[in-house]
Amino acid sequence: MRIISLDEQSKKNILEDLLKRSPNQYTEYEAKVADILKAVKEEGDEAVFRFTKMFDKADICSACVKVTEEEFAEAYEKMENPDLLQIIRKARENIRAYHEKQRQYSWFDSKANGTMLGQKVTPLARVGVYVPGGKAVYPSSVLMNIIPAKVAGVEQIIMTTPPGPDGKVNPNTLVAAKEAGVDAVYKVGGAQAIAALAYGTASIPKVDKIVGPGNIYVALAKKAVYGHVSIDSVAGPSEILVIADETANPKFVAADLLSQAEHDELASAILVTTSAELAKKVSDEIDNFVQVLSRKEILEKSLENYGYILVVQDLQEAIDVANEIASEHLEIVTKNPFEVMMKIKNAGAIFLGEYSSEPLGDYFAGPNHVLPTNGTAKFFSPLSVDDFIKKSSIIYYSKEALEPVADEIIAFAEGEKLTAHANSIKVRFDK
């Protein structure tokens, strides 16, 4: 893995390199995605089933697109690892407990002068959760997307996921969905699933918001339908940044970097360290791990494209670099990780100490693993209960409360040349 002594030019090059991974850069796919969205909007189910046959090799029809209770029951029986069900249930409770603390409630503030102001919190009525399929299986993503919606009180949560060529959904995915509390699952993937959720078809109801990760077609489809519906974010490839000093265990650091590099060839894994000696040891450990891990080709490509070990002068420089990159996952493996954490402004999720490795957050700890990528942690947050509610402002003034301020409101409106606004107040106090 390449080792670089960081300076301003190398930092600039790395940041430009990382931005190339953004879905916003893949404009060559937009026309194809637009065609799929248009077809589904105009033809509904017919287009959805046609694209499912084309891309997933599965024959799906209106009678079989929705997962039945029998199929859910069959999924429980077909789980390869019988222990996984209990693990899913433990993770579910950790995720639920964490997100329960995020719940917001309506509030009202009454004053003696006859005013009442407040905020009414309302859950979204119907949410669509997209879960990737194909060769990959992500029951963890099922839990992370459905449980916050359940905690928020969403009335109906529907999930779409691509079927296999046999028209079936992976058993682990279905079990996770049932355990999380999904209301319905549809066997549709790709941009056609996003279109169906955004516009609605005879078989798949239109939703208010779409959440969940996916490939470039899914990401661009979500971006395109934003406005017809709300979305969580346009997710980019996975990434990890580790801040480490001379006290870090090089084997642990190497393993954690590879835990994200194995996602795909566009994944980014970066170590920022104050120790040149640690840099060399981590590079050697990575070389050793890559030779024995199952996704060797992906790891090699990912590290070649977007893997860096950056050697910096001191911890403050490491912190500055981390804040500039604003990584999806940030591990702090230093002598005093809590002190460093206090200076971090931009990161999706922060992992402290050598035993808080990134997969702990992916699967089990409780905080959401749907995180901002490609530097968007500078202004976006992890998926949360907040993503599944909306807020309405409440305003009440009695006549006695409005009268003393009426002239001021009239003057403000007239200052903006909006005489109808001013008149709306005036008529209430005409003699």
Short mmCIF file of C-alpha atoms in Angstrom, two decimals, residues 44-388:
data_model
loop_
_atom_site.label_atom_id
_atom_site.label_comp_id
_atom_site.label_asym_id
_atom_site.label_seq_id
_atom_site.Cartn_x
_atom_site.Cartn_y
_atom_site.Cartn_z
CA GLY A 44 -46.22 0.83 -14.63
CA ASP A 45 -46.04 -2.87 -13.80
CA GLU A 46 -45.41 -3.90 -17.39
CA ALA A 47 -42.12 -1.98 -17.50
CA VAL A 48 -41.11 -3.10 -13.99
CA PHE A 49 -41.56 -6.78 -14.89
CA ARG A 50 -39.81 -6.32 -18.25
CA PHE A 51 -36.73 -4.76 -16.64
CA THR A 52 -36.70 -7.41 -13.91
CA LYS A 53 -36.54 -10.09 -16.60
CA MET A 54 -33.85 -8.14 -18.47
CA PHE A 55 -31.56 -7.39 -15.51
CA ASP A 56 -32.30 -10.09 -12.91
CA LYS A 57 -33.39 -12.93 -15.26
CA ALA A 58 -36.49 -13.45 -13.12
CA ASP A 59 -40.08 -13.89 -14.31
CA ILE A 60 -42.13 -11.68 -12.01
CA CYS A 61 -45.81 -10.85 -12.44
CA SER A 62 -48.50 -9.02 -10.51
CA ALA A 63 -49.53 -12.26 -8.80
CA CYS A 64 -46.04 -13.05 -7.49
CA VAL A 65 -44.23 -9.70 -7.11
CA LYS A 66 -45.18 -9.39 -3.44
CA VAL A 67 -43.56 -11.76 -0.94
CA THR A 68 -46.22 -13.96 0.67
CA GLU A 69 -46.47 -15.10 4.29
CA GLU A 70 -45.62 -18.61 3.05
CA GLU A 71 -42.41 -17.28 1.53
CA PHE A 72 -41.51 -15.58 4.81
CA ALA A 73 -42.07 -18.85 6.68
CA GLU A 74 -39.98 -20.71 4.10
CA ALA A 75 -37.16 -18.18 4.56
CA TYR A 76 -36.94 -18.98 8.29
CA GLU A 77 -36.59 -22.67 7.45
CA LYS A 78 -33.94 -22.06 4.79
CA MET A 79 -31.51 -19.95 6.84
CA GLU A 80 -28.11 -21.59 6.40
CA ASN A 81 -26.86 -20.63 9.86
CA PRO A 82 -29.51 -21.30 12.53
CA ASP A 83 -27.59 -19.10 15.00
CA LEU A 84 -27.97 -16.06 12.72
CA LEU A 85 -31.61 -15.55 13.74
CA GLN A 86 -30.65 -14.95 17.38
CA ILE A 87 -27.81 -12.66 16.30
CA ILE A 88 -30.25 -10.66 14.14
CA ARG A 89 -32.60 -10.35 17.11
CA LYS A 90 -29.82 -9.12 19.41
CA ALA A 91 -28.69 -6.58 16.82
CA ARG A 92 -32.32 -5.52 16.32
CA GLU A 93 -32.69 -4.69 20.01
CA ASN A 94 -29.42 -2.75 20.10
CA ILE A 95 -30.46 -0.74 17.04
CA ARG A 96 -33.94 -0.10 18.42
CA ALA A 97 -32.63 1.01 21.85
CA TYR A 98 -30.20 3.46 20.25
CA HIS A 99 -32.80 4.97 17.93
CA GLU A 100 -35.44 5.24 20.67
CA LYS A 101 -33.23 7.93 22.20
CA GLN A 102 -33.57 9.98 19.00
CA ARG A 103 -37.36 10.26 19.14
CA GLN A 104 -38.77 13.77 18.97
CA TYR A 105 -42.11 14.90 20.36
CA SER A 106 -44.54 17.71 19.62
CA TRP A 107 -44.24 20.71 21.94
CA PHE A 108 -46.33 23.79 22.70
CA ASP A 109 -45.37 26.98 24.53
CA SER A 110 -48.28 29.05 25.90
CA LYS A 111 -47.86 32.54 27.32
CA ALA A 112 -50.15 34.66 29.49
CA ASN A 113 -50.48 37.30 26.75
CA GLY A 114 -52.68 34.97 24.67
CA THR A 115 -50.13 33.37 22.35
CA MET A 116 -49.26 29.75 21.81
CA LEU A 117 -46.40 28.60 19.59
CA GLY A 118 -45.35 25.05 19.01
CA GLN A 119 -44.14 22.26 16.78
CA LYS A 120 -46.17 19.23 15.74
CA VAL A 121 -44.17 16.10 14.91
CA THR A 122 -45.83 13.67 12.46
CA PRO A 123 -44.41 10.39 11.15
CA LEU A 124 -44.33 9.90 7.38
CA ALA A 125 -47.26 7.86 6.10
CA ARG A 126 -45.43 5.44 3.79
CA VAL A 127 -41.71 4.81 3.32
CA GLY A 128 -39.90 2.66 0.76
CA VAL A 129 -36.73 0.82 1.78
CA TYR A 130 -34.39 -0.34 -0.97
CA VAL A 131 -32.13 -3.29 -0.15
CA PRO A 132 -29.46 -4.47 -2.62
CA GLY A 133 -29.56 -8.08 -3.79
CA GLY A 134 -27.83 -10.11 -6.46
CA LYS A 135 -24.63 -11.74 -5.25
CA ALA A 136 -24.50 -9.65 -2.07
CA VAL A 137 -26.79 -10.18 0.93
CA TYR A 138 -27.27 -7.35 3.42
CA PRO A 139 -29.62 -8.24 6.30
CA SER A 140 -27.79 -5.58 8.33
CA SER A 141 -28.99 -2.89 5.90
CA VAL A 142 -32.53 -4.20 6.29
CA LEU A 143 -32.39 -3.65 10.06
CA MET A 144 -30.68 -0.26 9.81
CA ASN A 145 -33.28 1.16 7.41
CA ILE A 146 -36.50 -0.33 8.77
CA ILE A 147 -36.00 -0.01 12.54
CA PRO A 148 -35.61 3.82 12.68
CA ALA A 149 -38.77 4.10 10.57
CA LYS A 150 -40.62 1.83 13.00
CA VAL A 151 -39.39 3.84 15.98
CA ALA A 152 -40.52 7.05 14.26
CA GLY A 153 -44.03 5.58 13.86
CA VAL A 154 -44.20 5.33 10.06
CA GLU A 155 -47.60 3.87 9.15
CA GLN A 156 -46.44 1.60 6.32
CA ILE A 157 -42.91 0.43 5.51
CA ILE A 158 -42.47 -1.38 2.22
CA MET A 159 -39.25 -2.89 0.95
CA THR A 160 -38.01 -3.67 -2.53
CA THR A 161 -35.10 -5.96 -3.29
CA PRO A 162 -33.98 -7.77 -6.46
CA PRO A 163 -34.94 -11.45 -6.78
CA GLY A 164 -32.67 -14.20 -7.97
CA PRO A 165 -33.27 -15.87 -11.35
CA ASP A 166 -35.63 -18.28 -9.54
CA GLY A 167 -37.84 -15.37 -8.49
CA LYS A 168 -36.91 -15.82 -4.82
CA VAL A 169 -35.42 -13.37 -2.32
CA ASN A 170 -32.48 -14.43 -0.16
CA PRO A 171 -33.79 -16.05 3.06
CA ASN A 172 -31.56 -13.98 5.37
CA THR A 173 -32.86 -10.76 3.81
CA LEU A 174 -36.49 -11.81 4.26
CA VAL A 175 -35.97 -12.94 7.85
CA ALA A 176 -34.28 -9.65 8.75
CA ALA A 177 -37.17 -7.72 7.15
CA LYS A 178 -39.76 -9.71 9.10
CA GLU A 179 -37.87 -9.32 12.37
CA ALA A 180 -37.50 -5.56 11.80
CA GLY A 181 -41.25 -5.17 11.24
CA VAL A 182 -41.65 -4.58 7.49
CA ASP A 183 -45.21 -4.34 6.19
CA ALA A 184 -44.58 -5.65 2.65
CA VAL A 185 -41.68 -6.80 0.48
CA TYR A 186 -41.64 -6.60 -3.33
CA LYS A 187 -39.28 -8.57 -5.58
CA VAL A 188 -37.98 -5.67 -7.64
CA GLY A 189 -34.51 -4.12 -7.81
CA GLY A 190 -32.48 -1.50 -9.62
CA ALA A 191 -33.68 1.82 -11.04
CA GLN A 192 -37.04 0.21 -11.87
CA ALA A 193 -37.67 -0.37 -8.15
CA ILE A 194 -36.90 3.27 -7.35
CA ALA A 195 -39.26 4.37 -10.14
CA ALA A 196 -42.05 2.11 -8.85
CA LEU A 197 -41.67 3.49 -5.33
CA ALA A 198 -41.55 7.09 -6.58
CA TYR A 199 -44.47 6.97 -9.03
CA GLY A 200 -46.48 3.95 -7.89
CA THR A 201 -47.78 1.10 -10.07
CA ALA A 202 -50.80 -1.18 -9.93
CA SER A 203 -48.84 -3.58 -7.72
CA ILE A 204 -46.42 -1.32 -5.81
CA PRO A 205 -47.76 1.71 -3.92
CA LYS A 206 -46.19 5.16 -4.18
CA VAL A 207 -44.21 6.18 -1.10
CA ASP A 208 -43.35 9.51 0.53
CA LYS A 209 -39.65 8.78 0.97
CA ILE A 210 -37.09 6.27 -0.33
CA VAL A 211 -34.13 5.17 1.77
CA GLY A 212 -31.42 2.57 1.40
CA PRO A 213 -28.17 1.98 -0.50
CA GLY A 214 -27.70 0.58 -3.99
CA ASN A 215 -25.48 0.51 -7.06
CA ILE A 216 -24.85 3.47 -9.38
CA TYR A 217 -28.19 2.97 -11.17
CA VAL A 218 -30.07 3.03 -7.87
CA ALA A 219 -28.13 6.09 -6.66
CA LEU A 220 -28.80 8.04 -9.87
CA ALA A 221 -32.46 6.97 -9.89
CA LYS A 222 -32.91 8.25 -6.34
CA LYS A 223 -31.28 11.52 -7.33
CA ALA A 224 -33.60 11.83 -10.34
CA VAL A 225 -36.86 11.19 -8.44
CA TYR A 226 -36.02 13.57 -5.61
CA GLY A 227 -38.84 16.08 -5.56
CA HIS A 228 -41.48 13.52 -6.49
CA VAL A 229 -40.52 11.89 -3.21
CA SER A 230 -37.97 12.57 -0.51
CA ILE A 231 -34.78 10.49 -0.29
CA ASP A 232 -32.21 9.89 2.43
CA SER A 233 -29.10 10.65 0.35
CA VAL A 234 -27.27 9.70 -2.83
CA ALA A 235 -24.79 7.21 -1.41
CA GLY A 236 -21.33 6.76 -2.85
CA PRO A 237 -18.79 3.95 -2.39
CA SER A 238 -17.77 2.94 1.13
CA GLU A 239 -14.79 4.55 2.86
CA ILE A 240 -12.75 4.42 6.04
CA LEU A 241 -10.13 6.72 7.51
CA VAL A 242 -8.02 5.70 10.49
CA ILE A 243 -6.08 8.19 12.64
CA ALA A 244 -3.33 6.31 14.45
CA ASP A 245 -0.18 7.09 16.41
CA GLU A 246 2.76 4.95 17.49
CA THR A 247 0.63 3.19 20.14
CA ALA A 248 -1.65 1.53 17.55
CA ASN A 249 -1.53 -2.17 16.76
CA PRO A 250 -0.53 -2.39 13.05
CA LYS A 251 -2.35 -5.71 12.54
CA PHE A 252 -5.61 -4.26 13.87
CA VAL A 253 -5.28 -1.13 11.74
CA ALA A 254 -4.55 -3.14 8.59
CA ALA A 255 -7.52 -5.42 9.19
CA ASP A 256 -9.84 -2.45 9.69
CA LEU A 257 -8.69 -0.72 6.51
CA LEU A 258 -9.36 -3.88 4.53
CA SER A 259 -12.81 -4.29 6.08
CA GLN A 260 -14.00 -1.40 3.88
CA ALA A 261 -11.68 -1.90 0.91
CA GLU A 262 -13.35 -5.26 0.23
CA HIS A 263 -16.73 -3.63 -0.56
CA ASP A 264 -15.84 -2.75 -4.15
CA GLU A 265 -13.10 -1.38 -6.37
CA LEU A 266 -14.17 2.22 -5.67
CA ALA A 267 -14.00 1.85 -1.88
CA SER A 268 -11.47 4.06 -0.11
CA ALA A 269 -9.20 3.07 2.79
CA ILE A 270 -6.88 5.71 4.27
CA LEU A 271 -4.52 5.64 7.25
CA VAL A 272 -3.29 8.97 8.62
CA THR A 273 -0.48 8.45 11.10
CA THR A 274 2.19 10.38 12.96
CA SER A 275 4.50 7.34 12.90
CA ALA A 276 6.55 6.37 9.84
CA GLU A 277 7.34 3.08 11.57
CA LEU A 278 3.65 2.26 12.01
CA ALA A 279 3.03 3.19 8.38
CA LYS A 280 5.55 0.59 7.18
CA LYS A 281 4.22 -2.11 9.54
CA VAL A 282 0.61 -1.51 8.48
CA SER A 283 1.59 -1.69 4.81
CA ASP A 284 3.32 -5.04 5.41
CA GLU A 285 0.32 -6.42 7.35
CA ILE A 286 -2.01 -5.39 4.52
CA ASP A 287 0.14 -7.24 1.99
CA ASN A 288 -0.05 -10.36 4.14
CA PHE A 289 -3.83 -10.15 4.67
CA VAL A 290 -4.61 -9.54 1.00
CA GLN A 291 -2.97 -12.83 0.05
CA VAL A 292 -5.32 -14.88 2.22
CA LEU A 293 -8.64 -12.97 2.14
CA SER A 294 -11.38 -14.17 -0.20
CA ARG A 295 -11.96 -10.91 -2.09
CA LYS A 296 -8.32 -10.52 -3.10
CA GLU A 297 -8.93 -9.00 -6.55
CA ILE A 298 -11.34 -6.36 -5.24
CA LEU A 299 -8.99 -5.52 -2.37
CA GLU A 300 -6.01 -5.06 -4.70
CA LYS A 301 -7.98 -2.81 -7.06
CA SER A 302 -9.48 -0.76 -4.24
CA LEU A 303 -6.11 -0.18 -2.58
CA GLU A 304 -4.46 0.61 -5.90
CA ASN A 305 -7.13 3.17 -6.77
CA TYR A 306 -8.04 4.76 -3.44
CA GLY A 307 -5.80 3.35 -0.72
CA TYR A 308 -3.33 5.65 1.04
CA ILE A 309 -1.08 5.71 4.08
CA LEU A 310 -0.40 9.34 4.90
CA VAL A 311 2.42 10.26 7.26
CA VAL A 312 1.89 13.60 9.01
CA GLN A 313 3.91 15.76 11.40
CA ASP A 314 1.59 15.65 14.40
CA LEU A 315 -1.91 14.74 15.58
CA GLN A 316 -3.30 18.21 14.81
CA GLU A 317 -2.34 17.77 11.17
CA ALA A 318 -3.99 14.33 11.20
CA ILE A 319 -7.17 15.88 12.63
CA ASP A 320 -7.12 18.62 9.99
CA VAL A 321 -6.82 16.05 7.19
CA ALA A 322 -9.63 13.95 8.66
CA ASN A 323 -11.91 16.99 8.85
CA GLU A 324 -11.09 17.88 5.25
CA ILE A 325 -11.77 14.37 3.91
CA ALA A 326 -14.91 13.98 6.10
CA SER A 327 -14.91 10.20 5.89
CA GLU A 328 -17.93 7.94 6.18
CA HIS A 329 -16.19 5.87 8.89
CA LEU A 330 -13.47 7.35 11.11
CA GLU A 331 -11.46 5.24 13.54
CA ILE A 332 -9.27 6.93 16.15
CA VAL A 333 -6.57 4.61 17.46
CA THR A 334 -4.33 6.88 19.51
CA LYS A 335 -3.06 7.16 23.07
CA ASN A 336 -6.05 9.35 23.98
CA PRO A 337 -8.79 8.81 21.36
CA PHE A 338 -11.41 10.77 23.34
CA GLU A 339 -9.28 13.92 23.25
CA VAL A 340 -8.83 13.57 19.48
CA MET A 341 -12.55 12.89 19.01
CA MET A 342 -13.44 16.25 20.57
CA LYS A 343 -11.60 18.00 17.72
CA ILE A 344 -13.30 16.05 14.93
CA LYS A 345 -15.96 18.08 13.12
CA ASN A 346 -16.66 15.99 10.03
CA ALA A 347 -17.29 12.24 10.06
CA GLY A 348 -20.23 9.92 9.54
CA ALA A 349 -19.46 7.59 12.44
CA ILE A 350 -16.53 7.78 14.86
CA PHE A 351 -15.01 4.64 16.41
CA LEU A 352 -12.79 5.10 19.47
CA GLY A 353 -9.98 2.80 20.57
CA GLU A 354 -8.50 -0.37 19.20
CA TYR A 355 -11.47 -2.61 20.06
CA SER A 356 -14.12 -0.43 18.42
CA SER A 357 -13.58 -1.65 14.87
CA GLU A 358 -15.82 -0.52 12.03
CA PRO A 359 -17.74 -3.83 11.59
CA LEU A 360 -19.01 -3.40 15.17
CA GLY A 361 -20.97 -0.42 13.86
CA ASP A 362 -22.00 -2.18 10.65
CA TYR A 363 -23.73 -5.04 12.41
CA PHE A 364 -24.31 -4.81 16.10
CA ALA A 365 -23.60 -1.78 18.30
CA GLY A 366 -26.81 0.14 17.53
CA PRO A 367 -25.93 3.44 15.78
CA ASN A 368 -27.01 3.51 12.15
CA HIS A 369 -24.59 2.33 9.49
CA VAL A 370 -26.26 4.33 6.70
CA LEU A 371 -23.76 7.19 6.65
CA PRO A 372 -22.79 10.19 4.50
CA THR A 373 -20.05 9.49 1.93
CA ASN A 374 -17.78 11.44 -0.43
CA GLY A 375 -17.16 14.33 1.94
CA THR A 376 -20.87 14.94 2.57
CA ALA A 377 -20.32 14.34 6.30
CA LYS A 378 -19.50 18.06 6.29
CA PHE A 379 -23.24 18.72 6.03
CA PHE A 380 -25.13 15.39 6.23
CA SER A 381 -25.80 13.08 9.19
CA PRO A 382 -26.33 9.32 9.62
CA LEU A 383 -29.78 7.92 8.89
CA SER A 384 -31.92 8.44 11.98
CA VAL A 385 -35.45 8.67 13.32
CA ASP A 386 -35.43 12.30 12.10
CA ASP A 387 -35.45 11.01 8.52
CA PHE A 388 -38.89 9.48 9.02
#
